[in-house]
Amino acid sequence: MWTAPPMTALQQASVLRRKTRATRESSDPRVMSPVKALRLSLARAADTLFGLALTVATVEQRRIEAGEIERALGAEGLFMLLDGTGGARGALRLDLALMAGMIEVQTIGQVLPGTVRPRPATRTDAAMVAPLIDAVLAGFDVEMAAGHHHRPSGFRYGDRVEDGRALALLLPAPEFDLFRITVDLEQGTRSGRLDLLLPPAPVGPSARAAGTVTPRRAESTSDLATIALAAPAVLEVVLARLNLPLRRAMALRPGDRLNLPHDSLATAQLLAPGGQTVAEGRLGQRDGWRALRLSGPATQAAPVRDAPQPLAESPG
């Protein structure tokens, strides 16, 4: 049996750079992404249905497993089950501030400033918000129709659900794309949040074919390169390396904050699976995803710095 010789660190770095370069060259900012489609459809639906000035402030997209749904959505707000084509199911949650804004603009014609009083969401709330949700989801399909492999999902409002736990039990898919959208209503009169859960879009036949490599004996350098470039590459981004006493490290809890050096975002390092630094860049965001803009090849490993004092706990 033929076995490929192990790649040197230099060869490994070269392969990783070629993979990232190919991805960058194939990315076209003019192509409609799910994040852009949601931005446009949400603002347009609010204006068309209610004459409401809604501005999308941020959109974050990430993949979560079914077991994370309850924790990701929280316990308060309006929880809605979405029905799609072919028996597919999704979910949506409006926080109390956004839900109240949608109700106010329909009942009294304006969004009131100030804090919203906590209260349980009702079926009446869901019925009043449902037309907006249906319009947003329909608009999402329309915006995404320009995509080469997009299949209309046909999601619409199905029913109100009591809470995140009950919602998780009704969703059969093993994982979902979570879109977390923060919005401003009426030029900042109120801010709110919408969480949308959709099953991952199916991969089209041509996309599957492009990502498939037939296993066979590599008889040339080009064959080996093809196999290497098609292999998954798990990369890690390091913002900073901190030197902590063991006592402080063991005392860390969820919600604690560590003060990072001020230049951390601009000097992030990209690490290969073996821990080798292969590139440097600046950490930011693109289309709702956390992104790293590569600035050049690695120069040196990130220095280990003493953690700044004090270690602050997050506010209550």
PDB file of C-alpha atoms in Angstrom:
ATOM      1  CA  MET A   1       0.000   0.000   0.000  1.00  0.00           C
ATOM      2  CA  TRP A   2       1.371   3.389  -1.005  1.00  0.00           C
ATOM      3  CA  THR A   3       1.647   5.894   1.824  1.00  0.00           C
ATOM      4  CA  ALA A   4       2.230   9.595   1.328  1.00  0.00           C
ATOM      5  CA  PRO A   5       5.290  10.875   3.181  1.00  0.00           C
ATOM      6  CA  PRO A   6       4.545  13.284   6.036  1.00  0.00           C
ATOM      7  CA  MET A   7       4.503  16.936   5.069  1.00  0.00           C
ATOM      8  CA  THR A   8       7.099  19.232   6.506  1.00  0.00           C
ATOM      9  CA  ALA A   9       6.003  22.336   8.402  1.00  0.00           C
ATOM     10  CA  LEU A  10       6.804  24.450   5.336  1.00  0.00           C
ATOM     11  CA  GLN A  11       4.717  22.220   3.048  1.00  0.00           C
ATOM     12  CA  GLN A  12       1.839  22.239   5.538  1.00  0.00           C
ATOM     13  CA  ALA A  13       1.849  26.023   5.697  1.00  0.00           C
ATOM     14  CA  SER A  14       1.939  26.202   1.890  1.00  0.00           C
ATOM     15  CA  VAL A  15      -1.109  23.938   1.558  1.00  0.00           C
ATOM     16  CA  LEU A  16      -3.054  25.969   4.126  1.00  0.00           C
ATOM     17  CA  ARG A  17      -2.223  29.215   2.353  1.00  0.00           C
ATOM     18  CA  ARG A  18      -3.345  27.789  -0.984  1.00  0.00           C
ATOM     19  CA  LYS A  19      -6.639  26.619   0.543  1.00  0.00           C
ATOM     20  CA  THR A  20      -7.347  30.024   2.086  1.00  0.00           C
ATOM     21  CA  ARG A  21      -6.360  31.790  -1.136  1.00  0.00           C
ATOM     22  CA  ALA A  22      -8.736  29.625  -3.193  1.00  0.00           C
ATOM     23  CA  THR A  23     -11.580  30.365  -0.785  1.00  0.00           C
ATOM     24  CA  ARG A  24     -10.879  34.091  -0.896  1.00  0.00           C
ATOM     25  CA  GLU A  25     -10.804  34.135  -4.704  1.00  0.00           C
ATOM     26  CA  SER A  26     -14.143  32.292  -4.918  1.00  0.00           C
ATOM     27  CA  SER A  27     -15.865  34.677  -2.484  1.00  0.00           C
ATOM     28  CA  ASP A  28     -17.824  37.400  -4.258  1.00  0.00           C
ATOM     29  CA  PRO A  29     -19.264  40.175  -2.052  1.00  0.00           C
ATOM     30  CA  ARG A  30     -21.958  40.802  -4.679  1.00  0.00           C
ATOM     31  CA  VAL A  31     -23.488  37.374  -4.100  1.00  0.00           C
ATOM     32  CA  MET A  32     -26.539  37.448  -1.838  1.00  0.00           C
ATOM     33  CA  SER A  33     -25.827  35.803   1.513  1.00  0.00           C
ATOM     34  CA  PRO A  34     -28.403  34.662   4.098  1.00  0.00           C
ATOM     35  CA  VAL A  35     -27.368  37.513   6.399  1.00  0.00           C
ATOM     36  CA  LYS A  36     -27.837  40.152   3.700  1.00  0.00           C
ATOM     37  CA  ALA A  37     -31.142  38.599   2.664  1.00  0.00           C
ATOM     38  CA  LEU A  38     -32.465  38.757   6.232  1.00  0.00           C
ATOM     39  CA  ARG A  39     -31.352  42.387   6.619  1.00  0.00           C
ATOM     40  CA  LEU A  40     -33.211  43.441   3.504  1.00  0.00           C
ATOM     41  CA  SER A  41     -36.353  41.374   4.004  1.00  0.00           C
ATOM     42  CA  LEU A  42     -36.807  42.376   7.666  1.00  0.00           C
ATOM     43  CA  ALA A  43     -36.481  46.117   7.038  1.00  0.00           C
ATOM     44  CA  ARG A  44     -38.691  45.931   3.946  1.00  0.00           C
ATOM     45  CA  ALA A  45     -41.432  43.885   5.643  1.00  0.00           C
ATOM     46  CA  ALA A  46     -41.628  46.239   8.647  1.00  0.00           C
ATOM     47  CA  ASP A  47     -41.932  49.262   6.369  1.00  0.00           C
ATOM     48  CA  THR A  48     -44.453  47.684   3.988  1.00  0.00           C
ATOM     49  CA  LEU A  49     -46.783  46.173   6.595  1.00  0.00           C
ATOM     50  CA  PHE A  50     -46.618  48.691   9.431  1.00  0.00           C
ATOM     51  CA  GLY A  51     -44.852  51.775   8.060  1.00  0.00           C
ATOM     52  CA  LEU A  52     -42.267  51.079  10.750  1.00  0.00           C
ATOM     53  CA  ALA A  53     -38.717  52.380  10.421  1.00  0.00           C
ATOM     54  CA  LEU A  54     -36.696  49.319  11.385  1.00  0.00           C
ATOM     55  CA  THR A  55     -32.914  49.338  11.122  1.00  0.00           C
ATOM     56  CA  VAL A  56     -30.908  46.136  11.433  1.00  0.00           C
ATOM     57  CA  ALA A  57     -27.958  46.928  13.692  1.00  0.00           C
ATOM     58  CA  THR A  58     -26.154  43.580  13.773  1.00  0.00           C
ATOM     59  CA  VAL A  59     -26.622  40.056  12.466  1.00  0.00           C
ATOM     60  CA  GLU A  60     -24.692  37.117  13.887  1.00  0.00           C
ATOM     61  CA  GLN A  61     -24.824  33.680  12.286  1.00  0.00           C
ATOM     62  CA  ARG A  62     -23.537  30.463  13.830  1.00  0.00           C
ATOM     63  CA  ARG A  63     -24.241  26.735  13.715  1.00  0.00           C
ATOM     64  CA  ILE A  64     -25.678  25.117  16.869  1.00  0.00           C
ATOM     65  CA  GLU A  65     -26.735  21.589  17.775  1.00  0.00           C
ATOM     66  CA  ALA A  66     -30.275  20.678  18.805  1.00  0.00           C
ATOM     67  CA  GLY A  67     -29.199  20.283  22.428  1.00  0.00           C
ATOM     68  CA  GLU A  68     -28.119  23.948  22.547  1.00  0.00           C
ATOM     69  CA  ILE A  69     -31.458  25.441  21.482  1.00  0.00           C
ATOM     70  CA  GLU A  70     -32.951  26.026  24.930  1.00  0.00           C
ATOM     71  CA  ARG A  71     -29.833  27.729  26.234  1.00  0.00           C
ATOM     72  CA  ALA A  72     -29.336  29.786  23.068  1.00  0.00           C
ATOM     73  CA  LEU A  73     -32.875  31.202  22.978  1.00  0.00           C
ATOM     74  CA  GLY A  74     -33.333  31.904  26.673  1.00  0.00           C
ATOM     75  CA  ALA A  75     -36.525  31.776  28.709  1.00  0.00           C
ATOM     76  CA  GLU A  76     -38.400  35.014  27.901  1.00  0.00           C
ATOM     77  CA  GLY A  77     -40.079  36.348  24.797  1.00  0.00           C
ATOM     78  CA  LEU A  78     -42.394  35.144  22.054  1.00  0.00           C
ATOM     79  CA  PHE A  79     -41.449  31.662  20.797  1.00  0.00           C
ATOM     80  CA  MET A  80     -42.810  30.629  17.402  1.00  0.00           C
ATOM     81  CA  LEU A  81     -42.628  27.327  15.526  1.00  0.00           C
ATOM     82  CA  LEU A  82     -42.057  27.643  11.773  1.00  0.00           C
ATOM     83  CA  ASP A  83     -43.299  25.128   9.194  1.00  0.00           C
ATOM     84  CA  GLY A  84     -41.431  24.635   5.919  1.00  0.00           C
ATOM     85  CA  THR A  85     -41.670  22.538   2.792  1.00  0.00           C
ATOM     86  CA  GLY A  86     -41.250  18.789   3.047  1.00  0.00           C
ATOM     87  CA  GLY A  87     -42.040  18.739   6.767  1.00  0.00           C
ATOM     88  CA  ALA A  88     -39.035  20.892   7.664  1.00  0.00           C
ATOM     89  CA  ARG A  89     -39.284  22.917  10.851  1.00  0.00           C
ATOM     90  CA  GLY A  90     -37.606  26.034  12.130  1.00  0.00           C
ATOM     91  CA  ALA A  91     -38.147  28.423  15.007  1.00  0.00           C
ATOM     92  CA  LEU A  92     -38.135  32.090  15.841  1.00  0.00           C
ATOM     93  CA  ARG A  93     -38.006  34.110  19.025  1.00  0.00           C
ATOM     94  CA  LEU A  94     -38.752  37.800  19.551  1.00  0.00           C
ATOM     95  CA  ASP A  95     -37.559  39.380  22.769  1.00  0.00           C
ATOM     96  CA  LEU A  96     -40.139  41.313  24.781  1.00  0.00           C
ATOM     97  CA  ALA A  97     -38.934  44.715  23.556  1.00  0.00           C
ATOM     98  CA  LEU A  98     -39.309  43.856  19.875  1.00  0.00           C
ATOM     99  CA  MET A  99     -42.595  42.031  20.408  1.00  0.00           C
ATOM    100  CA  ALA A 100     -44.049  45.010  22.269  1.00  0.00           C
ATOM    101  CA  GLY A 101     -42.896  47.364  19.519  1.00  0.00           C
ATOM    102  CA  MET A 102     -44.703  45.290  16.885  1.00  0.00           C
ATOM    103  CA  ILE A 103     -47.895  45.325  18.979  1.00  0.00           C
ATOM    104  CA  GLU A 104     -47.719  49.059  19.759  1.00  0.00           C
ATOM    105  CA  VAL A 105     -47.258  50.161  16.161  1.00  0.00           C
ATOM    106  CA  GLN A 106     -50.393  48.207  15.196  1.00  0.00           C
ATOM    107  CA  THR A 107     -52.568  49.310  18.120  1.00  0.00           C
ATOM    108  CA  ILE A 108     -51.574  52.915  18.855  1.00  0.00           C
ATOM    109  CA  GLY A 109     -49.609  53.748  15.718  1.00  0.00           C
ATOM    110  CA  GLN A 110     -46.218  54.338  17.322  1.00  0.00           C
ATOM    111  CA  VAL A 111     -43.452  52.711  19.319  1.00  0.00           C
ATOM    112  CA  LEU A 112     -43.314  54.045  22.859  1.00  0.00           C
ATOM    113  CA  PRO A 113     -39.948  54.898  24.421  1.00  0.00           C
ATOM    114  CA  GLY A 114     -38.913  53.433  27.745  1.00  0.00           C
ATOM    115  CA  THR A 115     -38.476  50.023  29.281  1.00  0.00           C
ATOM    116  CA  VAL A 116     -40.941  47.254  28.467  1.00  0.00           C
ATOM    117  CA  ARG A 117     -42.595  45.558  31.427  1.00  0.00           C
ATOM    118  CA  PRO A 118     -42.009  41.798  31.531  1.00  0.00           C
ATOM    119  CA  ARG A 119     -45.121  39.758  30.758  1.00  0.00           C
ATOM    120  CA  PRO A 120     -45.927  36.347  29.269  1.00  0.00           C
ATOM    121  CA  ALA A 121     -46.420  36.257  25.507  1.00  0.00           C
ATOM    122  CA  THR A 122     -49.889  35.201  24.347  1.00  0.00           C
ATOM    123  CA  ARG A 123     -51.510  33.701  21.263  1.00  0.00           C
ATOM    124  CA  THR A 124     -52.879  37.145  20.474  1.00  0.00           C
ATOM    125  CA  ASP A 125     -49.329  38.500  20.382  1.00  0.00           C
ATOM    126  CA  ALA A 126     -48.329  35.690  18.034  1.00  0.00           C
ATOM    127  CA  ALA A 127     -51.299  36.326  15.738  1.00  0.00           C
ATOM    128  CA  MET A 128     -50.435  40.027  15.473  1.00  0.00           C
ATOM    129  CA  VAL A 129     -46.762  39.388  14.757  1.00  0.00           C
ATOM    130  CA  ALA A 130     -47.297  36.430  12.380  1.00  0.00           C
ATOM    131  CA  PRO A 131     -47.917  38.534   9.212  1.00  0.00           C
ATOM    132  CA  LEU A 132     -44.549  40.236   9.683  1.00  0.00           C
ATOM    133  CA  ILE A 133     -42.788  36.911  10.207  1.00  0.00           C
ATOM    134  CA  ASP A 134     -44.390  35.400   7.098  1.00  0.00           C
ATOM    135  CA  ALA A 135     -43.395  38.453   5.044  1.00  0.00           C
ATOM    136  CA  VAL A 136     -39.802  38.315   6.316  1.00  0.00           C
ATOM    137  CA  LEU A 137     -39.456  34.615   5.497  1.00  0.00           C
ATOM    138  CA  ALA A 138     -41.043  35.027   2.054  1.00  0.00           C
ATOM    139  CA  GLY A 139     -38.746  37.966   1.362  1.00  0.00           C
ATOM    140  CA  PHE A 140     -35.770  35.892   2.480  1.00  0.00           C
ATOM    141  CA  ASP A 141     -36.578  33.273  -0.171  1.00  0.00           C
ATOM    142  CA  VAL A 142     -36.996  35.967  -2.821  1.00  0.00           C
ATOM    143  CA  GLU A 143     -33.658  37.602  -1.987  1.00  0.00           C
ATOM    144  CA  MET A 144     -31.869  34.257  -1.920  1.00  0.00           C
ATOM    145  CA  ALA A 145     -33.394  33.158  -5.239  1.00  0.00           C
ATOM    146  CA  ALA A 146     -30.396  34.618  -7.070  1.00  0.00           C
ATOM    147  CA  GLY A 147     -28.145  32.044  -5.413  1.00  0.00           C
ATOM    148  CA  HIS A 148     -27.038  29.190  -7.633  1.00  0.00           C
ATOM    149  CA  HIS A 149     -27.942  26.407  -5.193  1.00  0.00           C
ATOM    150  CA  HIS A 150     -30.647  28.004  -3.051  1.00  0.00           C
ATOM    151  CA  ARG A 151     -33.827  26.017  -2.638  1.00  0.00           C
ATOM    152  CA  PRO A 152     -36.841  28.005  -1.367  1.00  0.00           C
ATOM    153  CA  SER A 153     -37.561  26.823   2.152  1.00  0.00           C
ATOM    154  CA  GLY A 154     -41.161  28.027   2.219  1.00  0.00           C
ATOM    155  CA  PHE A 155     -41.051  28.611   5.988  1.00  0.00           C
ATOM    156  CA  ARG A 156     -44.104  30.268   7.531  1.00  0.00           C
ATOM    157  CA  TYR A 157     -45.500  30.809  11.013  1.00  0.00           C
ATOM    158  CA  GLY A 158     -46.889  27.558  12.409  1.00  0.00           C
ATOM    159  CA  ASP A 159     -47.790  27.961  16.065  1.00  0.00           C
ATOM    160  CA  ARG A 160     -46.855  29.689  19.307  1.00  0.00           C
ATOM    161  CA  VAL A 161     -44.781  27.633  21.725  1.00  0.00           C
ATOM    162  CA  GLU A 162     -44.532  28.169  25.465  1.00  0.00           C
ATOM    163  CA  ASP A 163     -40.759  28.344  25.878  1.00  0.00           C
ATOM    164  CA  GLY A 164     -37.387  27.312  24.505  1.00  0.00           C
ATOM    165  CA  ARG A 165     -37.519  23.870  26.085  1.00  0.00           C
ATOM    166  CA  ALA A 166     -40.834  23.008  24.437  1.00  0.00           C
ATOM    167  CA  LEU A 167     -39.557  24.427  21.174  1.00  0.00           C
ATOM    168  CA  ALA A 168     -36.448  22.237  21.235  1.00  0.00           C
ATOM    169  CA  LEU A 169     -38.619  19.124  21.584  1.00  0.00           C
ATOM    170  CA  LEU A 170     -40.524  20.025  18.406  1.00  0.00           C
ATOM    171  CA  LEU A 171     -37.481  20.501  16.179  1.00  0.00           C
ATOM    172  CA  PRO A 172     -36.297  17.250  14.568  1.00  0.00           C
ATOM    173  CA  ALA A 173     -33.101  18.388  12.823  1.00  0.00           C
ATOM    174  CA  PRO A 174     -29.797  17.583  14.585  1.00  0.00           C
ATOM    175  CA  GLU A 175     -28.388  21.075  14.012  1.00  0.00           C
ATOM    176  CA  PHE A 176     -29.523  24.541  12.987  1.00  0.00           C
ATOM    177  CA  ASP A 177     -28.221  27.842  11.702  1.00  0.00           C
ATOM    178  CA  LEU A 178     -28.911  30.484  14.356  1.00  0.00           C
ATOM    179  CA  PHE A 179     -29.337  34.044  13.068  1.00  0.00           C
ATOM    180  CA  ARG A 180     -29.256  36.551  15.942  1.00  0.00           C
ATOM    181  CA  ILE A 181     -30.518  39.919  14.742  1.00  0.00           C
ATOM    182  CA  THR A 182     -30.529  43.139  16.781  1.00  0.00           C
ATOM    183  CA  VAL A 183     -32.695  45.977  15.487  1.00  0.00           C
ATOM    184  CA  ASP A 184     -33.493  49.618  16.237  1.00  0.00           C
ATOM    185  CA  LEU A 185     -37.089  50.804  15.925  1.00  0.00           C
ATOM    186  CA  GLU A 186     -38.024  54.349  14.881  1.00  0.00           C
ATOM    187  CA  GLN A 187     -34.502  55.821  14.891  1.00  0.00           C
ATOM    188  CA  GLY A 188     -33.498  54.269  18.196  1.00  0.00           C
ATOM    189  CA  THR A 189     -36.742  54.744  20.124  1.00  0.00           C
ATOM    190  CA  ARG A 190     -36.357  51.103  21.097  1.00  0.00           C
ATOM    191  CA  SER A 191     -33.932  48.263  20.457  1.00  0.00           C
ATOM    192  CA  GLY A 192     -34.857  44.599  20.284  1.00  0.00           C
ATOM    193  CA  ARG A 193     -33.649  41.191  19.203  1.00  0.00           C
ATOM    194  CA  LEU A 194     -34.896  38.447  16.927  1.00  0.00           C
ATOM    195  CA  ASP A 195     -33.459  34.915  16.938  1.00  0.00           C
ATOM    196  CA  LEU A 196     -34.143  32.760  13.880  1.00  0.00           C
ATOM    197  CA  LEU A 197     -33.393  29.032  13.725  1.00  0.00           C
ATOM    198  CA  LEU A 198     -33.335  27.343  10.320  1.00  0.00           C
ATOM    199  CA  PRO A 199     -32.084  23.874   9.399  1.00  0.00           C
ATOM    200  CA  PRO A 200     -28.903  24.062   7.298  1.00  0.00           C
ATOM    201  CA  ALA A 201     -29.591  24.549   3.613  1.00  0.00           C
ATOM    202  CA  PRO A 202     -29.176  21.334   1.605  1.00  0.00           C
ATOM    203  CA  VAL A 203     -26.058  21.145  -0.521  1.00  0.00           C
ATOM    204  CA  GLY A 204     -26.768  21.100  -4.257  1.00  0.00           C
ATOM    205  CA  PRO A 205     -25.498  18.245  -6.454  1.00  0.00           C
ATOM    206  CA  SER A 206     -22.852  20.378  -8.156  1.00  0.00           C
ATOM    207  CA  ALA A 207     -21.583  21.659  -4.815  1.00  0.00           C
ATOM    208  CA  ARG A 208     -21.299  18.097  -3.512  1.00  0.00           C
ATOM    209  CA  ALA A 209     -19.466  17.022  -6.625  1.00  0.00           C
ATOM    210  CA  ALA A 210     -17.033  19.900  -6.298  1.00  0.00           C
ATOM    211  CA  GLY A 211     -16.156  18.865  -2.754  1.00  0.00           C
ATOM    212  CA  THR A 212     -15.785  15.136  -3.474  1.00  0.00           C
ATOM    213  CA  VAL A 213     -12.468  13.470  -4.140  1.00  0.00           C
ATOM    214  CA  THR A 214     -12.497   9.864  -5.344  1.00  0.00           C
ATOM    215  CA  PRO A 215     -10.134   7.786  -3.175  1.00  0.00           C
ATOM    216  CA  ARG A 216      -7.403   6.246  -5.334  1.00  0.00           C
ATOM    217  CA  ARG A 217      -3.684   5.749  -5.456  1.00  0.00           C
ATOM    218  CA  ALA A 218      -1.906   9.056  -5.920  1.00  0.00           C
ATOM    219  CA  GLU A 219       0.445   8.483  -8.819  1.00  0.00           C
ATOM    220  CA  SER A 220       1.660  12.021  -9.379  1.00  0.00           C
ATOM    221  CA  THR A 221       2.399  15.269  -7.606  1.00  0.00           C
ATOM    222  CA  SER A 222      -0.807  16.789  -9.000  1.00  0.00           C
ATOM    223  CA  ASP A 223      -2.877  13.901  -7.551  1.00  0.00           C
ATOM    224  CA  LEU A 224      -1.297  14.401  -4.150  1.00  0.00           C
ATOM    225  CA  ALA A 225      -1.957  18.142  -4.330  1.00  0.00           C
ATOM    226  CA  THR A 226      -5.613  17.511  -5.210  1.00  0.00           C
ATOM    227  CA  ILE A 227      -6.058  15.211  -2.222  1.00  0.00           C
ATOM    228  CA  ALA A 228      -4.241  17.580   0.132  1.00  0.00           C
ATOM    229  CA  LEU A 229      -6.255  20.611  -0.971  1.00  0.00           C
ATOM    230  CA  ALA A 230      -9.539  18.723  -0.516  1.00  0.00           C
ATOM    231  CA  ALA A 231      -8.678  17.591   3.016  1.00  0.00           C
ATOM    232  CA  PRO A 232     -10.375  19.466   5.885  1.00  0.00           C
ATOM    233  CA  ALA A 233      -8.095  21.927   7.657  1.00  0.00           C
ATOM    234  CA  VAL A 234      -8.970  22.770  11.262  1.00  0.00           C
ATOM    235  CA  LEU A 235      -7.459  26.138  12.132  1.00  0.00           C
ATOM    236  CA  GLU A 236      -7.481  28.078  15.386  1.00  0.00           C
ATOM    237  CA  VAL A 237      -7.210  31.819  15.920  1.00  0.00           C
ATOM    238  CA  VAL A 238      -5.214  33.043  18.916  1.00  0.00           C
ATOM    239  CA  LEU A 239      -5.846  36.592  20.126  1.00  0.00           C
ATOM    240  CA  ALA A 240      -3.325  36.597  22.959  1.00  0.00           C
ATOM    241  CA  ARG A 241      -1.405  34.324  25.297  1.00  0.00           C
ATOM    242  CA  LEU A 242      -1.720  35.209  28.967  1.00  0.00           C
ATOM    243  CA  ASN A 243       0.443  34.111  31.869  1.00  0.00           C
ATOM    244  CA  LEU A 244      -1.890  33.316  34.792  1.00  0.00           C
ATOM    245  CA  PRO A 245      -1.070  31.891  38.210  1.00  0.00           C
ATOM    246  CA  LEU A 246      -2.576  28.430  38.585  1.00  0.00           C
ATOM    247  CA  ARG A 247      -4.789  29.661  41.430  1.00  0.00           C
ATOM    248  CA  ARG A 248      -6.371  32.330  39.234  1.00  0.00           C
ATOM    249  CA  ALA A 249      -6.747  29.983  36.271  1.00  0.00           C
ATOM    250  CA  MET A 250      -8.573  27.403  38.406  1.00  0.00           C
ATOM    251  CA  ALA A 251     -10.846  30.120  39.805  1.00  0.00           C
ATOM    252  CA  LEU A 252     -12.126  31.207  36.368  1.00  0.00           C
ATOM    253  CA  ARG A 253     -15.873  30.860  35.926  1.00  0.00           C
ATOM    254  CA  PRO A 254     -18.334  31.571  33.081  1.00  0.00           C
ATOM    255  CA  GLY A 255     -18.945  35.319  32.983  1.00  0.00           C
ATOM    256  CA  ASP A 256     -15.492  36.297  34.272  1.00  0.00           C
ATOM    257  CA  ARG A 257     -13.575  38.758  32.126  1.00  0.00           C
ATOM    258  CA  LEU A 258      -9.914  38.836  31.217  1.00  0.00           C
ATOM    259  CA  ASN A 259      -8.381  42.087  30.055  1.00  0.00           C
ATOM    260  CA  LEU A 260      -6.588  41.458  26.758  1.00  0.00           C
ATOM    261  CA  PRO A 261      -3.845  43.662  25.293  1.00  0.00           C
ATOM    262  CA  HIS A 262      -5.312  46.546  23.294  1.00  0.00           C
ATOM    263  CA  ASP A 263      -3.762  45.344  20.030  1.00  0.00           C
ATOM    264  CA  SER A 264      -5.107  41.783  20.274  1.00  0.00           C
ATOM    265  CA  LEU A 265      -7.708  42.093  17.506  1.00  0.00           C
ATOM    266  CA  ALA A 266      -5.152  43.494  15.076  1.00  0.00           C
ATOM    267  CA  THR A 267      -2.441  40.920  15.816  1.00  0.00           C
ATOM    268  CA  ALA A 268      -4.397  37.658  15.843  1.00  0.00           C
ATOM    269  CA  GLN A 269      -2.505  34.559  14.752  1.00  0.00           C
ATOM    270  CA  LEU A 270      -3.746  31.604  12.712  1.00  0.00           C
ATOM    271  CA  LEU A 271      -2.567  28.221  13.982  1.00  0.00           C
ATOM    272  CA  ALA A 272      -2.354  24.917  12.129  1.00  0.00           C
ATOM    273  CA  PRO A 273      -3.433  21.680  13.879  1.00  0.00           C
ATOM    274  CA  GLY A 274       0.094  21.110  15.184  1.00  0.00           C
ATOM    275  CA  GLY A 275       0.185  24.523  16.832  1.00  0.00           C
ATOM    276  CA  GLN A 276       2.356  26.094  14.142  1.00  0.00           C
ATOM    277  CA  THR A 277       1.628  29.755  13.385  1.00  0.00           C
ATOM    278  CA  VAL A 278       0.938  29.980   9.637  1.00  0.00           C
ATOM    279  CA  ALA A 279      -0.436  33.502   9.208  1.00  0.00           C
ATOM    280  CA  GLU A 280      -1.351  36.724  10.981  1.00  0.00           C
ATOM    281  CA  GLY A 281      -4.386  38.920  10.618  1.00  0.00           C
ATOM    282  CA  ARG A 282      -7.078  41.088  12.142  1.00  0.00           C
ATOM    283  CA  LEU A 283     -10.155  39.592  13.780  1.00  0.00           C
ATOM    284  CA  GLY A 284     -13.505  41.070  12.805  1.00  0.00           C
ATOM    285  CA  GLN A 285     -16.859  40.131  11.284  1.00  0.00           C
ATOM    286  CA  ARG A 286     -18.236  39.523   7.815  1.00  0.00           C
ATOM    287  CA  ASP A 287     -21.857  38.785   6.940  1.00  0.00           C
ATOM    288  CA  GLY A 288     -22.586  37.844  10.550  1.00  0.00           C
ATOM    289  CA  TRP A 289     -19.695  35.395  10.840  1.00  0.00           C
ATOM    290  CA  ARG A 290     -16.577  35.988  12.881  1.00  0.00           C
ATOM    291  CA  ALA A 291     -13.837  36.504  10.309  1.00  0.00           C
ATOM    292  CA  LEU A 292     -10.069  36.864  10.148  1.00  0.00           C
ATOM    293  CA  ARG A 293      -8.567  39.216   7.552  1.00  0.00           C
ATOM    294  CA  LEU A 294      -5.128  37.840   6.768  1.00  0.00           C
ATOM    295  CA  SER A 295      -2.439  40.517   6.747  1.00  0.00           C
ATOM    296  CA  GLY A 296       0.539  38.346   5.879  1.00  0.00           C
ATOM    297  CA  PRO A 297       2.599  35.291   6.747  1.00  0.00           C
ATOM    298  CA  ALA A 298       3.529  34.560  10.333  1.00  0.00           C
ATOM    299  CA  THR A 299       6.527  36.420  11.692  1.00  0.00           C
ATOM    300  CA  GLN A 300       6.753  35.015  15.196  1.00  0.00           C
ATOM    301  CA  ALA A 301       4.630  33.293  17.806  1.00  0.00           C
ATOM    302  CA  ALA A 302       2.438  35.456  20.019  1.00  0.00           C
ATOM    303  CA  PRO A 303       4.353  36.365  23.167  1.00  0.00           C
ATOM    304  CA  VAL A 304       3.068  35.168  26.513  1.00  0.00           C
ATOM    305  CA  ARG A 305       2.041  38.190  28.585  1.00  0.00           C
ATOM    306  CA  ASP A 306       1.100  38.563  32.206  1.00  0.00           C
ATOM    307  CA  ALA A 307      -2.640  38.945  32.570  1.00  0.00           C
ATOM    308  CA  PRO A 308      -3.530  42.569  33.427  1.00  0.00           C
ATOM    309  CA  GLN A 309      -5.011  43.156  36.856  1.00  0.00           C
ATOM    310  CA  PRO A 310      -7.683  42.981  38.034  1.00  0.00           C
ATOM    311  CA  LEU A 311      -9.781  40.023  36.947  1.00  0.00           C
ATOM    312  CA  ALA A 312     -13.271  41.525  36.798  1.00  0.00           C
ATOM    313  CA  GLU A 313     -16.547  39.690  37.061  1.00  0.00           C
ATOM    314  CA  SER A 314     -19.265  40.455  34.564  1.00  0.00           C
ATOM    315  CA  PRO A 315     -22.097  42.642  35.865  1.00  0.00           C
ATOM    316  CA  GLY A 316     -24.902  40.808  37.675  1.00  0.00           C
TER     317      GLY A 316
END
